[in-house]
């Protein structure tokens, strides 16, 4: 049976600003997303049975509708019933490397890989825009995960404007295995504390997004100025996560004291990343942080920025 192997990269948020709320209960955001080469592997094969089957090498992840990869496949069967009838079901195998509920969009990236994989398996010939539209139905971060690289994300995060790619910026990623932060909790708590800062009218929201687009962080990206990018890191959700999760604050402070160019929590956390000058410095910082914190529960990765999102690595 035909099958594809895809790599699903994680993302970090170089910039995350919450600028308002929406009638649908989500928040208006301006974010700058960056793909990194920490990837889950997704195998998608045609199945002789007319069902969706998900297997995952991480036992505590659901393999039914609770899994975003399953929901992505289910959406494709609903949107393309003729193709589903013609090509049959799909077997999805997930090999996880991206920490779960970490602020790295691991689940979102898996869903994106399934959309891309089934598009290929069923010869649908969908455009990037069509895939992003399907992705937006599943989750706010999934559209970015399709094309990846470096991009501005606005709306609830589903409107993507690619930026000049950032290659080979070396980053140390830290996450406590047993620590998870609920994304809904983070946004709800932020709203409780900072709703008075929200922009209320469409023009103000549009102006704010345009200001970020022409602002210092995007300029630093255009000029590929790693040190300036590191100085302009920003994440509004730190205001609610750091006070509630001392371990995240400790990671931020440990990285800051390790002489890195800049450090920030990614997304709703609890992952924290640090931008380094070189791969050598990143490897040294990883060892230094492991030694300073010396906690078995702490995971550290040296990763680099990449210009791509979902990658098809093989087909059979
Ligand atoms: C925080 C971010 C930053 O990139 O990523 P993670 O930390 O999850 O990786 C994203 O905004 C997460 O995107 P994603 O995880 O797809 O969120 P969704 O499933 O669409 O929404 C989960 C919940 O988060 C809240 N939410 C999400 C996006 C948004 N613009 N406003 C919100 O208020 C809502 O409560 C929503 O019910
Ligand atoms: N394939 C998947 N991989 C990771 N998490 C998943 C997956 N499917 C569903 N989830 C659930 O989605 C939630 C968010 O997962 P993830 O995207 O890894 O978080 P984040 O977006 O914070 O990085 C977790 O609670 C997890 O249980």
mmCIF file of C-alpha atoms and ligand atoms in Angstrom:
data_model
loop_
_atom_site.group_PDB
_atom_site.id
_atom_site.type_symbol
_atom_site.label_atom_id
_atom_site.label_comp_id
_atom_site.label_asym_id
_atom_site.label_seq_id
_atom_site.Cartn_x
_atom_site.Cartn_y
_atom_site.Cartn_z
ATOM 1 C CA UNK A 1 0.000 0.000 0.000
ATOM 2 C CA UNK A 2 1.173 3.564 -0.738
ATOM 3 C CA UNK A 3 2.723 5.452 2.140
ATOM 4 C CA UNK A 4 4.554 8.672 2.937
ATOM 5 C CA UNK A 5 6.985 9.593 5.692
ATOM 6 C CA UNK A 6 6.879 13.216 6.831
ATOM 7 C CA UNK A 7 8.807 15.299 9.357
ATOM 8 C CA UNK A 8 6.769 17.686 11.521
ATOM 9 C CA UNK A 9 8.956 20.472 12.991
ATOM 10 C CA UNK A 10 8.325 22.237 16.270
ATOM 11 C CA UNK A 11 8.002 26.025 16.466
ATOM 12 C CA UNK A 12 9.039 28.721 18.881
ATOM 13 C CA UNK A 13 7.492 32.165 19.194
ATOM 14 C CA UNK A 14 10.040 34.930 18.676
ATOM 15 C CA UNK A 15 7.259 37.425 19.355
ATOM 16 C CA UNK A 16 3.797 36.989 20.883
ATOM 17 C CA UNK A 17 1.592 40.025 21.563
ATOM 18 C CA UNK A 18 -2.040 39.738 22.655
ATOM 19 C CA UNK A 19 -3.811 42.780 21.213
ATOM 20 C CA UNK A 20 -7.512 42.097 21.739
ATOM 21 C CA UNK A 21 -10.254 39.553 22.110
ATOM 22 C CA UNK A 22 -12.787 38.260 19.630
ATOM 23 C CA UNK A 23 -16.482 37.373 19.596
ATOM 24 C CA UNK A 24 -15.512 33.698 19.094
ATOM 25 C CA UNK A 25 -13.749 33.652 22.488
ATOM 26 C CA UNK A 26 -10.239 33.602 20.991
ATOM 27 C CA UNK A 27 -7.695 36.416 21.192
ATOM 28 C CA UNK A 28 -6.399 38.686 18.454
ATOM 29 C CA UNK A 29 -2.658 38.092 18.266
ATOM 30 C CA UNK A 30 0.400 39.368 16.483
ATOM 31 C CA UNK A 31 3.088 36.694 16.566
ATOM 32 C CA UNK A 32 6.362 35.889 14.838
ATOM 33 C CA UNK A 33 6.773 32.135 14.575
ATOM 34 C CA UNK A 34 9.961 30.238 13.842
ATOM 35 C CA UNK A 35 10.323 26.559 12.875
ATOM 36 C CA UNK A 36 13.170 24.588 14.444
ATOM 37 C CA UNK A 37 14.699 21.226 13.513
ATOM 38 C CA UNK A 38 13.170 19.307 16.428
ATOM 39 C CA UNK A 39 10.725 17.096 14.552
ATOM 40 C CA UNK A 40 8.169 14.369 15.067
ATOM 41 C CA UNK A 41 8.093 11.657 12.395
ATOM 42 C CA UNK A 42 4.697 10.880 10.872
ATOM 43 C CA UNK A 43 4.113 7.830 8.641
ATOM 44 C CA UNK A 44 0.878 7.840 6.658
ATOM 45 C CA UNK A 45 -0.158 4.718 4.750
ATOM 46 C CA UNK A 46 -3.223 3.771 2.729
ATOM 47 C CA UNK A 47 -5.249 1.158 4.589
ATOM 48 C CA UNK A 48 -7.354 -1.686 3.181
ATOM 49 C CA UNK A 49 -9.975 -0.852 5.826
ATOM 50 C CA UNK A 50 -12.182 2.232 5.594
ATOM 51 C CA UNK A 51 -11.067 3.599 8.945
ATOM 52 C CA UNK A 52 -8.566 6.050 10.458
ATOM 53 C CA UNK A 53 -6.019 4.343 12.700
ATOM 54 C CA UNK A 54 -3.447 6.226 14.781
ATOM 55 C CA UNK A 55 -0.523 4.625 16.566
ATOM 56 C CA UNK A 56 1.875 6.654 18.718
ATOM 57 C CA UNK A 57 5.103 5.729 20.504
ATOM 58 C CA UNK A 58 4.102 7.852 23.515
ATOM 59 C CA UNK A 59 1.637 5.796 25.594
ATOM 60 C CA UNK A 60 -0.122 8.694 27.337
ATOM 61 C CA UNK A 61 -1.217 10.355 24.081
ATOM 62 C CA UNK A 62 -4.728 9.405 22.925
ATOM 63 C CA UNK A 63 -5.017 7.648 19.540
ATOM 64 C CA UNK A 64 -8.682 8.506 18.961
ATOM 65 C CA UNK A 65 -10.356 11.884 18.382
ATOM 66 C CA UNK A 66 -8.337 13.155 21.330
ATOM 67 C CA UNK A 67 -5.320 13.159 19.032
ATOM 68 C CA UNK A 68 -4.965 16.134 16.692
ATOM 69 C CA UNK A 69 -3.518 13.840 14.011
ATOM 70 C CA UNK A 70 -6.705 11.745 14.128
ATOM 71 C CA UNK A 71 -8.862 14.872 13.901
ATOM 72 C CA UNK A 72 -6.891 16.068 10.871
ATOM 73 C CA UNK A 73 -7.528 12.769 9.078
ATOM 74 C CA UNK A 74 -11.194 12.834 10.106
ATOM 75 C CA UNK A 75 -11.543 16.347 8.669
ATOM 76 C CA UNK A 76 -10.105 15.147 5.337
ATOM 77 C CA UNK A 77 -12.605 12.252 5.163
ATOM 78 C CA UNK A 78 -15.420 14.767 5.785
ATOM 79 C CA UNK A 79 -14.177 17.326 3.248
ATOM 80 C CA UNK A 80 -13.261 14.749 0.549
ATOM 81 C CA UNK A 81 -15.707 11.823 0.902
ATOM 82 C CA UNK A 82 -15.253 10.697 -2.729
ATOM 83 C CA UNK A 83 -11.474 10.451 -2.271
ATOM 84 C CA UNK A 84 -12.009 8.620 1.022
ATOM 85 C CA UNK A 85 -14.320 6.153 -0.781
ATOM 86 C CA UNK A 86 -11.845 5.732 -3.651
ATOM 87 C CA UNK A 87 -8.598 5.446 -1.662
ATOM 88 C CA UNK A 88 -9.895 3.958 1.598
ATOM 89 C CA UNK A 89 -8.735 4.589 5.156
ATOM 90 C CA UNK A 90 -5.366 5.714 6.513
ATOM 91 C CA UNK A 91 -2.934 4.300 9.040
ATOM 92 C CA UNK A 92 -1.022 7.051 10.872
ATOM 93 C CA UNK A 93 2.081 6.274 12.924
ATOM 94 C CA UNK A 94 3.553 9.011 15.122
ATOM 95 C CA UNK A 95 7.069 8.962 16.510
ATOM 96 C CA UNK A 96 7.213 11.823 19.028
ATOM 97 C CA UNK A 97 10.320 13.824 19.786
ATOM 98 C CA UNK A 98 8.657 17.207 20.448
ATOM 99 C CA UNK A 99 7.740 17.582 24.142
ATOM 100 C CA UNK A 100 3.958 17.574 24.642
ATOM 101 C CA UNK A 101 1.933 20.625 25.773
ATOM 102 C CA UNK A 102 5.207 22.521 25.799
ATOM 103 C CA UNK A 103 4.446 25.648 23.762
ATOM 104 C CA UNK A 104 6.177 24.074 20.748
ATOM 105 C CA UNK A 105 3.030 23.157 18.723
ATOM 106 C CA UNK A 106 3.901 19.466 18.649
ATOM 107 C CA UNK A 107 0.295 18.386 18.279
ATOM 108 C CA UNK A 108 -0.393 21.184 15.806
ATOM 109 C CA UNK A 109 2.571 20.112 13.686
ATOM 110 C CA UNK A 110 1.388 16.499 13.679
ATOM 111 C CA UNK A 111 -2.020 17.624 12.422
ATOM 112 C CA UNK A 112 -0.357 19.702 9.701
ATOM 113 C CA UNK A 113 1.691 16.671 8.591
ATOM 114 C CA UNK A 114 -1.462 14.540 8.318
ATOM 115 C CA UNK A 115 -3.181 17.140 6.117
ATOM 116 C CA UNK A 116 -0.131 17.295 3.815
ATOM 117 C CA UNK A 117 0.260 13.495 3.809
ATOM 118 C CA UNK A 118 -3.368 12.718 2.957
ATOM 119 C CA UNK A 119 -3.356 15.400 0.256
ATOM 120 C CA UNK A 120 -0.512 13.425 -1.357
ATOM 121 C CA UNK A 121 -1.985 9.975 -0.644
ATOM 122 C CA UNK A 122 -5.316 10.926 -2.226
ATOM 123 C CA UNK A 123 -3.776 12.960 -5.093
ATOM 124 C CA UNK A 124 -5.915 15.975 -4.143
ATOM 125 C CA UNK A 125 -3.412 18.570 -5.382
ATOM 126 C CA UNK A 126 -4.405 21.114 -2.709
ATOM 127 C CA UNK A 127 -2.654 24.497 -2.689
ATOM 128 C CA UNK A 128 -0.802 25.857 0.375
ATOM 129 C CA UNK A 129 -3.713 28.260 0.939
ATOM 130 C CA UNK A 130 -6.267 25.413 0.779
ATOM 131 C CA UNK A 131 -4.221 23.367 3.253
ATOM 132 C CA UNK A 132 -3.924 26.384 5.590
ATOM 133 C CA UNK A 133 -7.701 26.911 5.364
ATOM 134 C CA UNK A 134 -8.312 23.293 6.399
ATOM 135 C CA UNK A 135 -5.682 23.623 9.143
ATOM 136 C CA UNK A 136 -7.408 26.693 10.603
ATOM 137 C CA UNK A 137 -10.522 24.579 11.223
ATOM 138 C CA UNK A 138 -8.465 22.313 13.503
ATOM 139 C CA UNK A 139 -6.428 24.817 15.510
ATOM 140 C CA UNK A 140 -4.958 28.321 15.492
ATOM 141 C CA UNK A 141 -1.304 27.263 15.258
ATOM 142 C CA UNK A 142 -1.766 24.568 12.596
ATOM 143 C CA UNK A 143 -1.779 26.828 9.498
ATOM 144 C CA UNK A 144 1.722 28.083 10.350
ATOM 145 C CA UNK A 145 2.966 24.502 10.764
ATOM 146 C CA UNK A 146 2.130 23.667 7.114
ATOM 147 C CA UNK A 147 4.726 25.969 5.513
ATOM 148 C CA UNK A 148 6.753 26.777 8.624
ATOM 149 C CA UNK A 149 9.947 28.802 8.402
ATOM 150 C CA UNK A 150 9.705 32.386 9.736
ATOM 151 C CA UNK A 151 6.335 34.127 9.561
ATOM 152 C CA UNK A 152 4.038 36.695 11.081
ATOM 153 C CA UNK A 153 0.804 35.141 12.371
ATOM 154 C CA UNK A 154 -2.230 37.347 13.048
ATOM 155 C CA UNK A 155 -5.940 36.902 13.699
ATOM 156 C CA UNK A 156 -6.132 34.057 16.202
ATOM 157 C CA UNK A 157 -2.838 32.877 14.727
ATOM 158 C CA UNK A 158 -4.223 31.366 11.532
ATOM 159 C CA UNK A 159 -3.375 34.238 9.132
ATOM 160 C CA UNK A 160 0.180 33.667 7.947
ATOM 161 C CA UNK A 161 2.520 36.176 6.265
ATOM 162 C CA UNK A 162 5.879 34.521 5.507
ATOM 163 C CA UNK A 163 9.048 36.474 6.292
ATOM 164 C CA UNK A 164 12.606 36.034 5.030
ATOM 165 C CA UNK A 165 13.746 32.671 6.439
ATOM 166 C CA UNK A 166 16.240 32.440 9.308
ATOM 167 C CA UNK A 167 18.692 29.612 8.724
ATOM 168 C CA UNK A 168 21.018 28.115 11.288
ATOM 169 C CA UNK A 169 20.343 30.271 14.328
ATOM 170 C CA UNK A 170 21.349 27.995 17.205
ATOM 171 C CA UNK A 171 18.864 27.716 20.035
ATOM 172 C CA UNK A 172 18.780 25.815 23.322
ATOM 173 C CA UNK A 173 15.297 24.566 24.247
ATOM 174 C CA UNK A 174 14.436 23.600 27.835
ATOM 175 C CA UNK A 175 11.365 21.817 29.173
ATOM 176 C CA UNK A 176 10.624 19.950 32.392
ATOM 177 C CA UNK A 177 9.153 16.562 31.369
ATOM 178 C CA UNK A 178 6.531 16.597 34.111
ATOM 179 C CA UNK A 179 5.527 20.239 33.679
ATOM 180 C CA UNK A 180 2.627 21.126 31.336
ATOM 181 C CA UNK A 181 0.842 24.458 30.951
ATOM 182 C CA UNK A 182 -2.754 24.600 29.711
ATOM 183 C CA UNK A 183 -2.995 27.005 26.763
ATOM 184 C CA UNK A 184 -6.651 27.873 27.556
ATOM 185 C CA UNK A 185 -5.687 28.602 31.183
ATOM 186 C CA UNK A 186 -2.877 30.921 30.073
ATOM 187 C CA UNK A 187 -5.119 32.962 27.781
ATOM 188 C CA UNK A 188 -8.002 33.044 30.278
ATOM 189 C CA UNK A 189 -5.713 34.237 33.071
ATOM 190 C CA UNK A 190 -4.150 36.853 30.795
ATOM 191 C CA UNK A 191 -7.624 38.169 29.945
ATOM 192 C CA UNK A 192 -8.581 38.376 33.621
ATOM 193 C CA UNK A 193 -5.523 40.491 34.386
ATOM 194 C CA UNK A 194 -4.925 42.515 31.205
ATOM 195 C CA UNK A 195 -8.260 42.844 29.394
ATOM 196 C CA UNK A 196 -8.110 46.597 29.990
ATOM 197 C CA UNK A 197 -5.138 46.801 27.598
ATOM 198 C CA UNK A 198 -7.065 45.222 24.696
ATOM 199 C CA UNK A 199 -7.591 47.220 21.499
ATOM 200 C CA UNK A 200 -11.284 47.472 20.774
ATOM 201 C CA UNK A 201 -11.752 48.520 17.170
ATOM 202 C CA UNK A 202 -10.711 46.886 13.907
ATOM 203 C CA UNK A 203 -8.611 49.869 12.767
ATOM 204 C CA UNK A 204 -6.519 49.820 15.947
ATOM 205 C CA UNK A 205 -5.974 46.067 15.605
ATOM 206 C CA UNK A 206 -4.937 46.445 11.962
ATOM 207 C CA UNK A 207 -2.621 49.351 12.803
ATOM 208 C CA UNK A 208 -0.993 47.380 15.619
ATOM 209 C CA UNK A 209 -0.356 44.379 13.372
ATOM 210 C CA UNK A 210 1.131 46.693 10.722
ATOM 211 C CA UNK A 211 3.334 48.346 13.347
ATOM 212 C CA UNK A 212 4.819 44.973 14.296
ATOM 213 C CA UNK A 213 5.245 44.121 10.611
ATOM 214 C CA UNK A 214 7.366 47.267 10.144
ATOM 215 C CA UNK A 215 8.836 47.158 13.632
ATOM 216 C CA UNK A 216 12.290 46.359 15.040
ATOM 217 C CA UNK A 217 11.891 42.570 15.346
ATOM 218 C CA UNK A 218 10.915 42.162 11.672
ATOM 219 C CA UNK A 219 13.717 44.560 10.660
ATOM 220 C CA UNK A 220 16.187 42.431 12.623
ATOM 221 C CA UNK A 221 14.876 39.321 10.810
ATOM 222 C CA UNK A 222 15.134 41.003 7.405
ATOM 223 C CA UNK A 223 18.750 41.932 8.218
ATOM 224 C CA UNK A 224 19.382 38.438 9.677
ATOM 225 C CA UNK A 225 20.742 40.182 12.772
ATOM 226 C CA UNK A 226 20.724 37.383 15.356
ATOM 227 C CA UNK A 227 21.808 39.570 18.284
ATOM 228 C CA UNK A 228 19.083 42.134 17.558
ATOM 229 C CA UNK A 229 16.454 39.374 17.158
ATOM 230 C CA UNK A 230 17.500 38.056 20.566
ATOM 231 C CA UNK A 231 17.173 41.535 22.069
ATOM 232 C CA UNK A 232 13.653 42.008 20.646
ATOM 233 C CA UNK A 233 12.157 38.716 21.896
ATOM 234 C CA UNK A 234 8.720 39.246 23.457
ATOM 235 C CA UNK A 235 5.917 37.075 24.899
ATOM 236 C CA UNK A 236 2.910 38.579 26.693
ATOM 237 C CA UNK A 237 1.954 35.185 28.147
ATOM 238 C CA UNK A 238 5.074 35.291 30.340
ATOM 239 C CA UNK A 239 3.189 37.820 32.481
ATOM 240 C CA UNK A 240 0.830 35.088 33.700
ATOM 241 C CA UNK A 241 2.934 31.905 33.351
ATOM 242 C CA UNK A 242 6.157 33.011 35.052
ATOM 243 C CA UNK A 243 4.452 34.092 38.306
ATOM 244 C CA UNK A 244 2.487 30.830 38.422
ATOM 245 C CA UNK A 245 5.333 28.465 37.424
ATOM 246 C CA UNK A 246 8.555 29.245 39.325
ATOM 247 C CA UNK A 247 10.429 26.547 37.359
ATOM 248 C CA UNK A 248 9.814 28.496 34.119
ATOM 249 C CA UNK A 249 11.066 31.688 35.753
ATOM 250 C CA UNK A 250 14.118 29.775 37.003
ATOM 251 C CA UNK A 251 14.877 28.552 33.466
ATOM 252 C CA UNK A 252 14.600 32.103 32.123
ATOM 253 C CA UNK A 253 16.997 33.385 34.782
ATOM 254 C CA UNK A 254 19.444 30.477 34.373
ATOM 255 C CA UNK A 255 19.645 31.082 30.624
ATOM 256 C CA UNK A 256 20.004 34.834 31.130
ATOM 257 C CA UNK A 257 22.927 34.209 33.493
ATOM 258 C CA UNK A 258 24.551 31.830 30.990
ATOM 259 C CA UNK A 259 25.584 34.662 28.659
ATOM 260 C CA UNK A 260 23.177 33.844 25.806
ATOM 261 C CA UNK A 261 22.070 36.525 23.330
ATOM 262 C CA UNK A 262 18.466 36.378 24.553
ATOM 263 C CA UNK A 263 15.911 34.046 26.168
ATOM 264 C CA UNK A 264 12.093 33.795 26.245
ATOM 265 C CA UNK A 265 9.263 31.371 27.005
ATOM 266 C CA UNK A 266 7.764 29.829 23.869
ATOM 267 C CA UNK A 267 4.012 30.188 23.312
ATOM 268 C CA UNK A 268 1.993 29.336 26.413
ATOM 269 C CA UNK A 269 5.006 27.508 27.811
ATOM 270 C CA UNK A 270 6.465 25.904 29.764
ATOM 271 C CA UNK A 271 9.311 25.582 27.242
ATOM 272 C CA UNK A 272 11.956 28.296 27.433
ATOM 273 C CA UNK A 273 14.434 28.909 24.607
ATOM 274 C CA UNK A 274 17.738 30.740 24.425
ATOM 275 C CA UNK A 275 19.318 32.167 21.268
ATOM 276 C CA UNK A 276 23.070 31.572 21.073
ATOM 277 C CA UNK A 277 25.821 33.003 18.884
ATOM 278 C CA UNK A 278 27.135 29.654 17.667
ATOM 279 C CA UNK A 279 26.441 25.935 17.838
ATOM 280 C CA UNK A 280 29.452 25.625 20.131
ATOM 281 C CA UNK A 281 28.027 28.166 22.575
ATOM 282 C CA UNK A 282 24.652 26.361 22.463
ATOM 283 C CA UNK A 283 26.268 23.042 23.373
ATOM 284 C CA UNK A 284 28.190 24.737 26.213
ATOM 285 C CA UNK A 285 25.044 26.472 27.525
ATOM 286 C CA UNK A 286 23.165 23.159 27.459
ATOM 287 C CA UNK A 287 25.815 21.544 29.670
ATOM 288 C CA UNK A 288 25.992 24.609 31.926
ATOM 289 C CA UNK A 289 22.209 24.670 32.495
ATOM 290 C CA UNK A 290 22.082 20.901 33.104
ATOM 291 C CA UNK A 291 24.823 21.326 35.700
ATOM 292 C CA UNK A 292 23.259 24.421 37.323
ATOM 293 C CA UNK A 293 19.761 22.942 37.651
ATOM 294 C CA UNK A 294 20.781 19.233 37.770
ATOM 295 C CA UNK A 295 17.227 17.916 37.724
ATOM 296 C CA UNK A 296 16.482 14.564 36.016
ATOM 297 C CA UNK A 297 13.144 15.973 34.921
ATOM 298 C CA UNK A 298 14.730 18.695 32.778
ATOM 299 C CA UNK A 299 14.985 18.086 29.025
ATOM 300 C CA UNK A 300 17.390 20.229 26.994
ATOM 301 C CA UNK A 301 17.741 20.287 23.203
ATOM 302 C CA UNK A 302 20.160 22.156 20.953
ATOM 303 C CA UNK A 303 18.184 22.992 17.812
ATOM 304 C CA UNK A 304 18.566 25.353 14.877
ATOM 305 C CA UNK A 305 16.155 27.562 12.987
ATOM 306 C CA UNK A 306 14.958 26.131 9.652
ATOM 307 C CA UNK A 307 13.224 27.604 6.611
ATOM 308 C CA UNK A 308 10.664 24.861 6.139
ATOM 309 C CA UNK A 309 7.559 23.383 7.723
ATOM 310 C CA UNK A 310 6.249 19.893 6.956
ATOM 311 C CA UNK A 311 8.782 17.895 4.937
ATOM 312 C CA UNK A 312 8.083 14.747 2.909
ATOM 313 C CA UNK A 313 11.141 12.562 3.394
ATOM 314 C CA UNK A 314 10.055 9.419 1.548
ATOM 315 C CA UNK A 315 7.242 7.717 -0.286
ATOM 316 C CA UNK A 316 6.618 4.097 -1.205
HETATM 317 C C1 LIG B 1 -0.118 29.753 22.588
HETATM 318 C C2 LIG B 1 0.219 29.442 21.157
HETATM 319 C C3 LIG B 1 1.182 30.465 20.583
HETATM 320 O O1 LIG B 1 1.700 30.044 19.346
HETATM 321 O O2 LIG B 1 0.839 28.170 20.973
HETATM 322 P P1 LIG B 1 1.193 26.999 21.994
HETATM 323 O O3 LIG B 1 1.784 27.585 23.211
HETATM 324 O O4 LIG B 1 -0.118 26.306 22.267
HETATM 325 O O5 LIG B 1 2.172 26.162 21.240
HETATM 326 C C4 LIG B 1 -1.064 29.430 20.294
HETATM 327 O O6 LIG B 1 -1.740 30.683 20.359
HETATM 328 C C5 LIG B 1 -2.037 28.328 20.675
HETATM 329 O O7 LIG B 1 -2.541 27.801 19.472
HETATM 330 P P2 LIG B 1 -3.366 26.450 19.499
HETATM 331 O O8 LIG B 1 -2.739 25.519 20.485
HETATM 332 O O9 LIG B 1 -3.563 25.985 18.104
HETATM 333 O O10 LIG B 1 -4.733 26.968 20.116
HETATM 334 P P3 LIG B 1 -6.186 26.407 19.801
HETATM 335 O O11 LIG B 1 -6.164 24.913 19.912
HETATM 336 O O12 LIG B 1 -6.707 27.056 18.555
HETATM 337 O O13 LIG B 1 -6.967 27.055 21.062
HETATM 338 C C6 LIG B 1 -6.774 26.505 22.347
HETATM 339 C C7 LIG B 1 -7.335 27.513 23.336
HETATM 340 O O14 LIG B 1 -6.388 28.596 23.502
HETATM 341 C C8 LIG B 1 -7.072 29.846 23.576
HETATM 342 N N1 LIG B 1 -6.657 30.684 22.435
HETATM 343 C C9 LIG B 1 -5.934 30.152 21.394
HETATM 344 C C10 LIG B 1 -5.548 30.988 20.359
HETATM 345 C C11 LIG B 1 -5.921 32.349 20.401
HETATM 346 N N2 LIG B 1 -5.585 33.197 19.401
HETATM 347 N N3 LIG B 1 -6.637 32.840 21.438
HETATM 348 C C12 LIG B 1 -7.007 32.032 22.465
HETATM 349 O O15 LIG B 1 -7.648 32.501 23.422
HETATM 350 C C13 LIG B 1 -8.561 29.524 23.546
HETATM 351 O O16 LIG B 1 -8.979 29.361 24.880
HETATM 352 C C14 LIG B 1 -8.615 28.190 22.847
HETATM 353 O O17 LIG B 1 -9.751 27.436 23.225
HETATM 354 N N1 LIG B 2 -0.339 14.370 18.201
HETATM 355 C C1 LIG B 2 -0.263 15.079 19.345
HETATM 356 N N2 LIG B 2 0.932 15.448 19.840
HETATM 357 C C2 LIG B 2 1.011 16.202 20.967
HETATM 358 N N3 LIG B 2 -0.064 16.609 21.697
HETATM 359 C C3 LIG B 2 -1.268 16.243 21.235
HETATM 360 C C4 LIG B 2 -1.434 15.477 20.050
HETATM 361 N N4 LIG B 2 -2.758 15.296 19.848
HETATM 362 C C5 LIG B 2 -3.391 15.923 20.864
HETATM 363 N N5 LIG B 2 -2.516 16.468 21.714
HETATM 364 C C6 LIG B 2 -2.900 17.236 22.911
HETATM 365 O O1 LIG B 2 -2.814 18.610 22.548
HETATM 366 C C7 LIG B 2 -2.382 19.394 23.645
HETATM 367 C C8 LIG B 2 -1.383 20.375 23.107
HETATM 368 O O2 LIG B 2 -0.351 19.622 22.538
HETATM 369 P P1 LIG B 2 0.873 20.378 21.825
HETATM 370 O O3 LIG B 2 0.467 20.870 20.478
HETATM 371 O O4 LIG B 2 2.056 19.513 21.959
HETATM 372 O O5 LIG B 2 1.018 21.626 22.821
HETATM 373 P P2 LIG B 2 1.636 23.042 22.521
HETATM 374 O O6 LIG B 2 0.819 23.602 21.388
HETATM 375 O O7 LIG B 2 1.493 23.758 23.804
HETATM 376 O O8 LIG B 2 3.045 22.784 22.135
HETATM 377 C C9 LIG B 2 -1.824 18.451 24.686
HETATM 378 O O9 LIG B 2 -2.667 18.500 25.815
HETATM 379 C C10 LIG B 2 -1.928 17.058 24.057
HETATM 380 O O10 LIG B 2 -2.477 16.130 24.981
#
